Coordinates of C-alpha atoms in Angstrom, one line a residue:
Chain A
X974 CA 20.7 32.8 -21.6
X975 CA 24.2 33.1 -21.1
X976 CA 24.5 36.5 -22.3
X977 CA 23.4 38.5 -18.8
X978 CA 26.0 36.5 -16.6
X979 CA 28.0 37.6 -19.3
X980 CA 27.4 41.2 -19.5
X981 CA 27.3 40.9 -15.7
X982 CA 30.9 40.0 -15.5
X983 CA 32.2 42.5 -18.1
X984 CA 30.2 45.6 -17.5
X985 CA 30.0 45.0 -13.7
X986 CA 32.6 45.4 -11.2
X987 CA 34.9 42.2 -10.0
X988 CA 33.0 39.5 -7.9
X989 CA 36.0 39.7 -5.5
X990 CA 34.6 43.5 -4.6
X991 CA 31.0 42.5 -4.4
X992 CA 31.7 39.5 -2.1
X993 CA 33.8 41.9 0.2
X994 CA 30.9 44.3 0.4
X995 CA 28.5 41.2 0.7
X996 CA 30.8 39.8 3.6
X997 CA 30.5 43.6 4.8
X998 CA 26.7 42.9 5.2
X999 CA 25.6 46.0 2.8
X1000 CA 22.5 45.5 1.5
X1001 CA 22.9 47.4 -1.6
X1002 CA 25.6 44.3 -2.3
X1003 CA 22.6 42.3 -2.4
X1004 CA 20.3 44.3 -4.4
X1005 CA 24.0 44.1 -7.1
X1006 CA 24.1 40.5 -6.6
X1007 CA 20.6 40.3 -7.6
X1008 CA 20.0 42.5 -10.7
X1009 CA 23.5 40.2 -12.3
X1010 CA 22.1 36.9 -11.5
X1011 CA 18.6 36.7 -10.7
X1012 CA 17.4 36.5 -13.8
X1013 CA 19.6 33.3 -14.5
X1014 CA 18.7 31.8 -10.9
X1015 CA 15.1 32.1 -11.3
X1016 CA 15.2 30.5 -14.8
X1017 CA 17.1 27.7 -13.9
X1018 CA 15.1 27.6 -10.8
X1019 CA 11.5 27.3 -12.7
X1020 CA 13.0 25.0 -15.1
X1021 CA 13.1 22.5 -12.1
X1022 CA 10.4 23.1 -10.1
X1023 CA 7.6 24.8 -12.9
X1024 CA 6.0 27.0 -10.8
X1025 CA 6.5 30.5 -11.0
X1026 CA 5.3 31.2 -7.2
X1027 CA 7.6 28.3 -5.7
X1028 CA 10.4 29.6 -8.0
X1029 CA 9.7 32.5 -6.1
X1030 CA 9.9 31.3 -2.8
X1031 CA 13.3 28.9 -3.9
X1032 CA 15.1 31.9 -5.5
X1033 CA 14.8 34.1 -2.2
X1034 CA 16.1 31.4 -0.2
X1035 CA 18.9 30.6 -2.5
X1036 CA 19.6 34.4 -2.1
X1037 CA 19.2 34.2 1.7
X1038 CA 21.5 31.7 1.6
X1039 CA 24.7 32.6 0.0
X1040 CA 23.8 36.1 2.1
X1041 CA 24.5 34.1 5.3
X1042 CA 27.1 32.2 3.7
X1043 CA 29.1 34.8 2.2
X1044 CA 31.8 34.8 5.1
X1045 CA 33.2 32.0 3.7
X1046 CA 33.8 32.4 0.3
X1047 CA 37.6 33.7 -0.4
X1048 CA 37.1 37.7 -1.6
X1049 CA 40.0 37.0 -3.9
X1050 CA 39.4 34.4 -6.2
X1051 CA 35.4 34.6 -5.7
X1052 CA 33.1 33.7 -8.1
X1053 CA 29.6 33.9 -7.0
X1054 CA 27.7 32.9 -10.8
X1055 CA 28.4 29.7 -10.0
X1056 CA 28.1 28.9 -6.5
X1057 CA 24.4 30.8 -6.9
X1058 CA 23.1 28.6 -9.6
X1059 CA 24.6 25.3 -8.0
X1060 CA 23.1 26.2 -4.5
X1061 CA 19.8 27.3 -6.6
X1062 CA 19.9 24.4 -8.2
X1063 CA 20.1 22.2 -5.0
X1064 CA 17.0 24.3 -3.2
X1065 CA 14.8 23.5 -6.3
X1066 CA 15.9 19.9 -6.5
X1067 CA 15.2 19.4 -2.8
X1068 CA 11.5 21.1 -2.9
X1069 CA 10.9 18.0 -5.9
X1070 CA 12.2 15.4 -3.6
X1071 CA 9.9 17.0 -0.4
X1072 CA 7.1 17.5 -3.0
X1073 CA 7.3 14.2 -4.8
X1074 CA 8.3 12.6 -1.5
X1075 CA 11.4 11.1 -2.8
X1076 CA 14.7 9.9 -1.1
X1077 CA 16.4 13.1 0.0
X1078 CA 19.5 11.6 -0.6
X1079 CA 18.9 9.7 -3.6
X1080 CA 21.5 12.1 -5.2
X1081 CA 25.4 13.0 -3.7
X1082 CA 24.4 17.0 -3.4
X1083 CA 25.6 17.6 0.0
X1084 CA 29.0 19.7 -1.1
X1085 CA 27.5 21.1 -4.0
X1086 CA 27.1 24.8 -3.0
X1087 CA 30.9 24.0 -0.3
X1088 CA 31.6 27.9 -1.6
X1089 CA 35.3 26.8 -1.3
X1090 CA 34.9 25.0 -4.6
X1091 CA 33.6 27.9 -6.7
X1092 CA 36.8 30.1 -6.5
X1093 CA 37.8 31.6 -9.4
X1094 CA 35.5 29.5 -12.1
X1095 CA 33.9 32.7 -13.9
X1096 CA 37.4 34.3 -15.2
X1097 CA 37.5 31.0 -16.9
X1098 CA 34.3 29.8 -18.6
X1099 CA 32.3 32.9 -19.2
X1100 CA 33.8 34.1 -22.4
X1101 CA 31.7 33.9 -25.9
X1102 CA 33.9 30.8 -27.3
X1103 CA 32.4 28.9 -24.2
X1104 CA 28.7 30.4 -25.2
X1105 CA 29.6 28.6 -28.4
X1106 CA 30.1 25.7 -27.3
X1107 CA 27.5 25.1 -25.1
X1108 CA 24.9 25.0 -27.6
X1109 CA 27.6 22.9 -29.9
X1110 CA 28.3 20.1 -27.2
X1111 CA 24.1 19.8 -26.3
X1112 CA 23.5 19.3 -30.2
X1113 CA 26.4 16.8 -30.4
X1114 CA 24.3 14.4 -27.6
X1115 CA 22.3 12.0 -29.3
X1116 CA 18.5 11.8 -27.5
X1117 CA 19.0 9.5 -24.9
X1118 CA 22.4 11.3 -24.2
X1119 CA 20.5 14.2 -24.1
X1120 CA 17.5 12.9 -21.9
X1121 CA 19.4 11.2 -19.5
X1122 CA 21.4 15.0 -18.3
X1123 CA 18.2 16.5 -18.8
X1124 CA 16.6 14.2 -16.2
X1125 CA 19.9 14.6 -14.1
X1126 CA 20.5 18.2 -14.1
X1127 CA 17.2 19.5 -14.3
X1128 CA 14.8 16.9 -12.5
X1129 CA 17.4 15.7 -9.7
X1130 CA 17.0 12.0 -11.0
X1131 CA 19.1 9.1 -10.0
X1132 CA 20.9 7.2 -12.6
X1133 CA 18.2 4.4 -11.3
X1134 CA 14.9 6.9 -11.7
X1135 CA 16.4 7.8 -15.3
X1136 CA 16.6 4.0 -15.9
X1137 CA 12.6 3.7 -14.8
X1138 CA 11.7 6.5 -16.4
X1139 CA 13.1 5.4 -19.6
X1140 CA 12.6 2.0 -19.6
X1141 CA 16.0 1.8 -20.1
X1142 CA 18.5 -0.7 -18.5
X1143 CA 20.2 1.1 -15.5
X1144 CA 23.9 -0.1 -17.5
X1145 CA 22.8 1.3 -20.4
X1146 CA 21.4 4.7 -18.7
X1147 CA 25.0 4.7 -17.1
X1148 CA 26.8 4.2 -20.7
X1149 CA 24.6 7.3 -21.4
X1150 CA 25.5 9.0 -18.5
X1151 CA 29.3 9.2 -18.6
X1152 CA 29.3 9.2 -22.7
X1153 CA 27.2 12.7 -22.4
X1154 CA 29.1 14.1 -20.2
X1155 CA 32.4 13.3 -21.8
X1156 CA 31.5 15.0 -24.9
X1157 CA 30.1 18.0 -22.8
X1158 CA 33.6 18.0 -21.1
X1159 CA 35.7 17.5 -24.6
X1160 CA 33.6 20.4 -25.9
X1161 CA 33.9 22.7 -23.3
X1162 CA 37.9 22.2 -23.4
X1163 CA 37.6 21.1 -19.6
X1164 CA 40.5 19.6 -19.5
X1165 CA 40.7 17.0 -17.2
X1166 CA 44.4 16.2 -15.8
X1167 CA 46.4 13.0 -16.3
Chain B
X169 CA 41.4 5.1 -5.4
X170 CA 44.2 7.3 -6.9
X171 CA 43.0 10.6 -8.8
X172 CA 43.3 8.8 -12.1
X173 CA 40.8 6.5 -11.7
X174 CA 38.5 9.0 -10.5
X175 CA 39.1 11.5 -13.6
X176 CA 35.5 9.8 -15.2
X177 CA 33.6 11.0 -12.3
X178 CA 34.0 14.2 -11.7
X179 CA 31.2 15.5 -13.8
X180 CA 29.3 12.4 -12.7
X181 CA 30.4 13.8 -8.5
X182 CA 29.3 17.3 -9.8
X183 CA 25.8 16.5 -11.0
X184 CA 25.0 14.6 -8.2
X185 CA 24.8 11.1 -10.1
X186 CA 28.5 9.9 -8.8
X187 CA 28.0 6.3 -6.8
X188 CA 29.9 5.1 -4.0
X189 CA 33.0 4.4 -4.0
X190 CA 34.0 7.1 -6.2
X191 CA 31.7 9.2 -4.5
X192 CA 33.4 8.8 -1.2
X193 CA 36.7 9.0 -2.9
X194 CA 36.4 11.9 -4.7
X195 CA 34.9 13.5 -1.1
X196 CA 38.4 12.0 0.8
X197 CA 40.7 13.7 -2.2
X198 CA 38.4 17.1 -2.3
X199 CA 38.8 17.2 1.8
X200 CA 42.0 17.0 1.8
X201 CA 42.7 19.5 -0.8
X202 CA 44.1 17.4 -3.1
X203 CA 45.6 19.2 -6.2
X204 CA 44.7 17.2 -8.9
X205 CA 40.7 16.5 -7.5
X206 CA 39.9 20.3 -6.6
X207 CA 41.2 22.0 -10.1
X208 CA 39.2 19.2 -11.6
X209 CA 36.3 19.4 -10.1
X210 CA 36.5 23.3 -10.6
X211 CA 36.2 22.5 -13.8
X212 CA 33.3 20.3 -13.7
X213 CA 31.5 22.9 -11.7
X214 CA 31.9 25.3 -14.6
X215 CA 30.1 22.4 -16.5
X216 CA 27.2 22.5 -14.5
X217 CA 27.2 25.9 -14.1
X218 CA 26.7 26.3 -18.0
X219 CA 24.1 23.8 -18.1
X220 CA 22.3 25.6 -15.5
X221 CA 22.1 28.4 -18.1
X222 CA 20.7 26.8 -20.6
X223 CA 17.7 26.8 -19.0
X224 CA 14.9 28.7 -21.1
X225 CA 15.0 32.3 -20.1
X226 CA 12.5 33.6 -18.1
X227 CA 11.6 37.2 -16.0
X228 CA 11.0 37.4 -12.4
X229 CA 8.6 39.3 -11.2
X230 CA 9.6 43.2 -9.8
X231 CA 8.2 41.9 -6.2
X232 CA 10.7 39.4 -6.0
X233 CA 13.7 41.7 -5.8
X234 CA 12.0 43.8 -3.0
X235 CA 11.2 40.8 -1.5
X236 CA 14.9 39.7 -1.1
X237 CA 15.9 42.8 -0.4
X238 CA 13.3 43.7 2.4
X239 CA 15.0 40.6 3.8
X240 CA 18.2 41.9 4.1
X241 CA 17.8 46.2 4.6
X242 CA 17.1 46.3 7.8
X243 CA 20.3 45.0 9.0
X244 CA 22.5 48.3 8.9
X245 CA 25.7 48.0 7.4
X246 CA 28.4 48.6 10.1
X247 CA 31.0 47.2 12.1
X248 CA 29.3 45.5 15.2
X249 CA 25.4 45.4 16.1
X250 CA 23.5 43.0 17.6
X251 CA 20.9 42.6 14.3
X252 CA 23.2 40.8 12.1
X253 CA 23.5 38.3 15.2
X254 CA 19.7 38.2 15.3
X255 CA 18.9 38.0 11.7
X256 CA 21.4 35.4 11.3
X257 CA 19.8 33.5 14.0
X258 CA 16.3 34.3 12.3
X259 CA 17.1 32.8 9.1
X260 CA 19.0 29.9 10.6
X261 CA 15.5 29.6 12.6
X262 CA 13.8 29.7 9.2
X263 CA 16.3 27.6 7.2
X264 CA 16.1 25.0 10.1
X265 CA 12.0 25.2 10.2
X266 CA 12.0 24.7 6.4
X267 CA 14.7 21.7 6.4
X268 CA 13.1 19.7 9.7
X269 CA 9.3 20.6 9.0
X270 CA 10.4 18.8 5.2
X271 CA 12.4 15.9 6.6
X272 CA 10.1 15.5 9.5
X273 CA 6.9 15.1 6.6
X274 CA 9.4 12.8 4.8
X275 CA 10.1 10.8 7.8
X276 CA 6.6 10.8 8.4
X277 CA 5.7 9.8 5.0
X278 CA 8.8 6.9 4.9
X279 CA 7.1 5.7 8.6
X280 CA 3.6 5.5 7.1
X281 CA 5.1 3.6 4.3
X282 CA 7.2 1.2 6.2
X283 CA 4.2 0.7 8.6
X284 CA 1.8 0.0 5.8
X285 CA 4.1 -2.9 4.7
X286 CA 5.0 -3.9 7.8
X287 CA 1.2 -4.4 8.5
X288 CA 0.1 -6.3 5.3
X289 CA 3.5 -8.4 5.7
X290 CA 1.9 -9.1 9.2
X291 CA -1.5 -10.1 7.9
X292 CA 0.4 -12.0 5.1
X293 CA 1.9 -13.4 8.2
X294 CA -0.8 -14.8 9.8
X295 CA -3.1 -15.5 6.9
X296 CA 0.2 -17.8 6.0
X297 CA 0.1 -19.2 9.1
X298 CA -3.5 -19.8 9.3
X299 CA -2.9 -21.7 5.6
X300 CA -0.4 -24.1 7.3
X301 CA -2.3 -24.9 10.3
X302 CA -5.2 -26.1 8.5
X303 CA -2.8 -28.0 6.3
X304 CA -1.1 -29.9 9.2
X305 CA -4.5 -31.0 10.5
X306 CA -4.2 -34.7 10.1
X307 CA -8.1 -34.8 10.0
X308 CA -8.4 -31.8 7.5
X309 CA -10.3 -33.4 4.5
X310 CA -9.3 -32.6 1.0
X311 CA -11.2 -31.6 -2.3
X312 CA -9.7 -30.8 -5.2
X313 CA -11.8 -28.8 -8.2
X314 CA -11.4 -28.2 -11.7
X315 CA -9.4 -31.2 -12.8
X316 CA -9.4 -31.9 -16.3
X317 CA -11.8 -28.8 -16.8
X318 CA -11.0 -27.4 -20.4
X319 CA -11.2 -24.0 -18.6
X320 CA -9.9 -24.3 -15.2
X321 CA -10.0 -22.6 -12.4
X322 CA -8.8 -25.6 -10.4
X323 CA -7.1 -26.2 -7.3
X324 CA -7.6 -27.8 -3.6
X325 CA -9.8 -26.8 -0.8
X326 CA -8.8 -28.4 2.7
X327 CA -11.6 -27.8 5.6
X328 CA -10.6 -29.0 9.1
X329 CA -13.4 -28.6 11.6
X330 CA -11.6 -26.8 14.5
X331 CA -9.5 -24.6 12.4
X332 CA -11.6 -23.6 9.1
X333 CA -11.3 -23.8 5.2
X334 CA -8.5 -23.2 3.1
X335 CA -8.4 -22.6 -0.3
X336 CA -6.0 -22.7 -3.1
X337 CA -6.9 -21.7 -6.5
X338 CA -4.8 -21.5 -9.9
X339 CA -5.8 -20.1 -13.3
X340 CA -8.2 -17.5 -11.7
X341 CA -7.9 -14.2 -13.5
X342 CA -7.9 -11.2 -11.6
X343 CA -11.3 -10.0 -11.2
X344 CA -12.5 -6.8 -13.1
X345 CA -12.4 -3.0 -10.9
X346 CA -15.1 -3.1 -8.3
X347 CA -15.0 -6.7 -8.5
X348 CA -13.8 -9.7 -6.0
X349 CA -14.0 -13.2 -5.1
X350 CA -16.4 -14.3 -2.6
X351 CA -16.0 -17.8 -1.3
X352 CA -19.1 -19.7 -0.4
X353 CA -19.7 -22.4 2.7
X354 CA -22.9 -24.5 1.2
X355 CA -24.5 -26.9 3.5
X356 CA -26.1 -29.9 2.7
X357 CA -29.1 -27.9 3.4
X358 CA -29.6 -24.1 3.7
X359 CA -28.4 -21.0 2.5
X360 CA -24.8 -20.5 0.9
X361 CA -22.9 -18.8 3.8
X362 CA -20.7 -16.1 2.8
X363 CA -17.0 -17.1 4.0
X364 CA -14.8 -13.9 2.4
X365 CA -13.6 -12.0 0.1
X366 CA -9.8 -12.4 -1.8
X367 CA -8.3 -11.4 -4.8
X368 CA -6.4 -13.6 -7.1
X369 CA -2.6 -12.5 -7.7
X370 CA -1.2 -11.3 -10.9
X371 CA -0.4 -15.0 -11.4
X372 CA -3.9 -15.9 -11.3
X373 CA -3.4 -17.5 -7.8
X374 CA -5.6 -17.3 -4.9
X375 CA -5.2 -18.7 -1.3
X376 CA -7.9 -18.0 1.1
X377 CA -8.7 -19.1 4.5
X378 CA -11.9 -19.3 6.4
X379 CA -10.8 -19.3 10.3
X380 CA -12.8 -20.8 13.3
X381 CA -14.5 -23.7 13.2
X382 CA -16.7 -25.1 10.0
X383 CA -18.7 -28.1 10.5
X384 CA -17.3 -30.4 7.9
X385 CA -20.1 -32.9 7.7
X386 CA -22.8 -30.7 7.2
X387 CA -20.8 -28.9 4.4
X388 CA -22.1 -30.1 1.1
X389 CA -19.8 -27.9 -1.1
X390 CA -17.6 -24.7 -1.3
X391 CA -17.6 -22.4 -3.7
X392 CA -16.7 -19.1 -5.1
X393 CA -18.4 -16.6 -6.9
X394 CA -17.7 -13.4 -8.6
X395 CA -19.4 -10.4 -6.9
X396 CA -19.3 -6.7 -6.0
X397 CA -15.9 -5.8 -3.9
X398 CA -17.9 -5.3 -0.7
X399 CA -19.4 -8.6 -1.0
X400 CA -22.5 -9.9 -1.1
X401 CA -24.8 -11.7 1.6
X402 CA -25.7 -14.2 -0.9
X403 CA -24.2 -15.2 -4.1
X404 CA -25.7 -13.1 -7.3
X405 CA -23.8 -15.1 -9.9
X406 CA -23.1 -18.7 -11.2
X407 CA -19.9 -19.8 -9.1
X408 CA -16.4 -20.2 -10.6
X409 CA -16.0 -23.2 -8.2
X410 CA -17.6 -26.1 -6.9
X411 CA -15.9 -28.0 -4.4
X412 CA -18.6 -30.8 -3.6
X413 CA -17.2 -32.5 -0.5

């Protein structure tokens, strides 16, 4: 799955061009932006909500979105990958809150898509050694480890729901939590400064 | 909280499951650009970035690129038009629609929730109170059912004649689906008359109170039965209790 963001960064020209021309409001930016990333939004995107036509609907406004947000983003250092999939992944997590009628808020995922915070990522973590070690790190999670970032990442759950949902106590769910993603990090060679 | 103590929760921040006060903290250090927070929550992005593409692939359909493209074409790509201003405004319009129509149904939804409680709390309230005021009758007259029964239910009725009946039960299992208790006012002589319906709790509690007057010395016995959950005019089934006054 990794493998067209990939070949999107190599065979494709620079983010930092695309987000000037997408900052100069030309539409064939867009139509760029989309054939690199769409693929990967809308998967990620009907891995949350499961429904091809809302998918739909989410993708376009993530799309919308970043359009009317471009401005922002620092030409430079951009790195769009990123920022698309998080604000993607916030859209899709919002419609199950609305759907499901849960807390809005139940999750921190106000600055998620701050474009600020997505400078220069892709230079750095799209190379095949990082493919690698994706699939390494998610093997290396035991179930629960596993179940608990899958509940997270893909279903928006609070460290509380995960706890319901499992019939898990919330401590534990937590010990699961933050071991996970220390062996995701510790895999991914993220280091994390002193 | 100094960036040390925050270096476990940046992955935690970045997925959204980071609590307060970390949450805050990280927030306070990212604001202010810190240079230790930013790089390292960089780096958690690229995280969650990666486990965003893990998800299964999977092929949009051809109408879906035209779709976001008809979105954006008609705004012209050129230094200064007015259409930008008004598309801009239009999706804000849409954005805005989409985010207030959804919190408004939430709000909605949290209002019709916290109304629903706040009604049965009120009932609670005043069934509560109804319980109590029959209690502090100093002529309410007392029966108590079921002692020493092998297989309770057992418990106490109290009738006071200006204010009504109360019962409590123990030991009453919850009755079946469709099902509820029906409590019974039997004269000395007459027809049972039907005094309510009540469920037991999870417990196998009960308290239920007949309000308005009851003339207590025509009242030969209360009762309750088990019967349909609309009730019943009379009882169709041997009662559960017998409180002979």
């Amino acid at each position: 799955m990794l493998l067209p963001l990939l070949l999107a960064i190599e065979l494709g020209e620079g983010d930092a061009e695309l987000i000037r021309r997408l900052q100069r409001r030309d539409p064939r930016a867009m139509a760029e932006l989309y054939d690199r990333y769409g693929r990967l939004v809308y998967a990620l995107t009907l891995r949350i909500v499961r429904d091809s036509g809302i998918a739909e609907d989410l993708v376009q406004e993530t799309f919308l979105r970043v359009w009317n947000r471009v401005r922002s983003f620092e030409a430079e250092k951009g790195s769009l990958g990123p920022w698309l999939l998080a604000v993607a992944r916030n859209r899709a997590i919002d419609y199950l809150r609305s759907a499901g009628g849960r807390m809005r808020h139940a999750l921190e995922l106000d600055e998620t898509d701050h474009p600020a915070l997505f400078t220069d990522l892709e230079a750095q973590i799209l190379n095949s050694d990082r493919m690698r070690r994706v699939k390494n790190a998610l093997e290396k999670l035991s179930a629960s480890q596993r179940a608990v970032i899958e509940f997270a990442y893909f279903e928006g759950m609070s460290q509380t729901e995960i706890a319901e949902r499992m019939g898990q106590p919330l401590g534990t769910v937590k010990t699961w939590a933050r071991s996970a993603l220390k062996i995701l990090r510790d895999e991914f060679g993220v280091v994390v400064p002193a | 909280m100094n960036c040390d103590e925050l270096r476990d929760h940046y992955e935690l921040y970045a997925m959204g499951l980071a609590e307060e006060p970390e949450s805050g903290e990280i927030r306070a250090h990212l604001e202010r650009d810190c240079p230790t927070c930013v790089p390292a929550m960089r780096r958690a992005r690229e995280l969650m970035a990666l486990l965003g593409a893990t998800a299964p692939p999977a092929q949009p359909p051809a109408r879906l690129r035209r779709r976001i493209l008809a979105a954006v074409t008609d705004e012209p790509a050129r230094r200064w038009s007015w259409t930008p201003v008004w598309v801009a405004v239009a999706a804000a319009a849409v954005i805005a629609a989409f985010f207030f129509n959804a919190r408004e149904r939430r709000a909605e939804a949290e209002l019709a929730r916290v109304e629903g409680e706040s009604s049965a709390q009120t009932r609670e309230l005043a069934r509560l109170n109804e319980a109590l005021a029959i209690l502090n009758q100093p002529d309410a007259r007392q029966v108590v059912f079921g002692a020493g029964a092998p297989l309770p239910p057992r418990g106490r009725v109290f009738l006071d004649p200006k204010r009504g009946v109360l019962l409590l039960a123990s030991n009453l299992p919850q009755a079946p689906a469709g099902q509820a208790y029906e409590m019974w006012v039997i004269p000395k002589k007459g027809n049972p008359a039907p005094a309510g319906l009540f469920q037991s709790a999870a417990d196998g509690t009960a308290l239920h109170v007949l309000s308005g007057p009851v003339d207590v010395t025509a009242t030969g016995a209360i009762a309750v039965t088990l019967e349909p959950a609309a009730g019943v005019p009379q009882p169709t089934s041997k009662p559960l209790i017998v409180a002979a006054l």
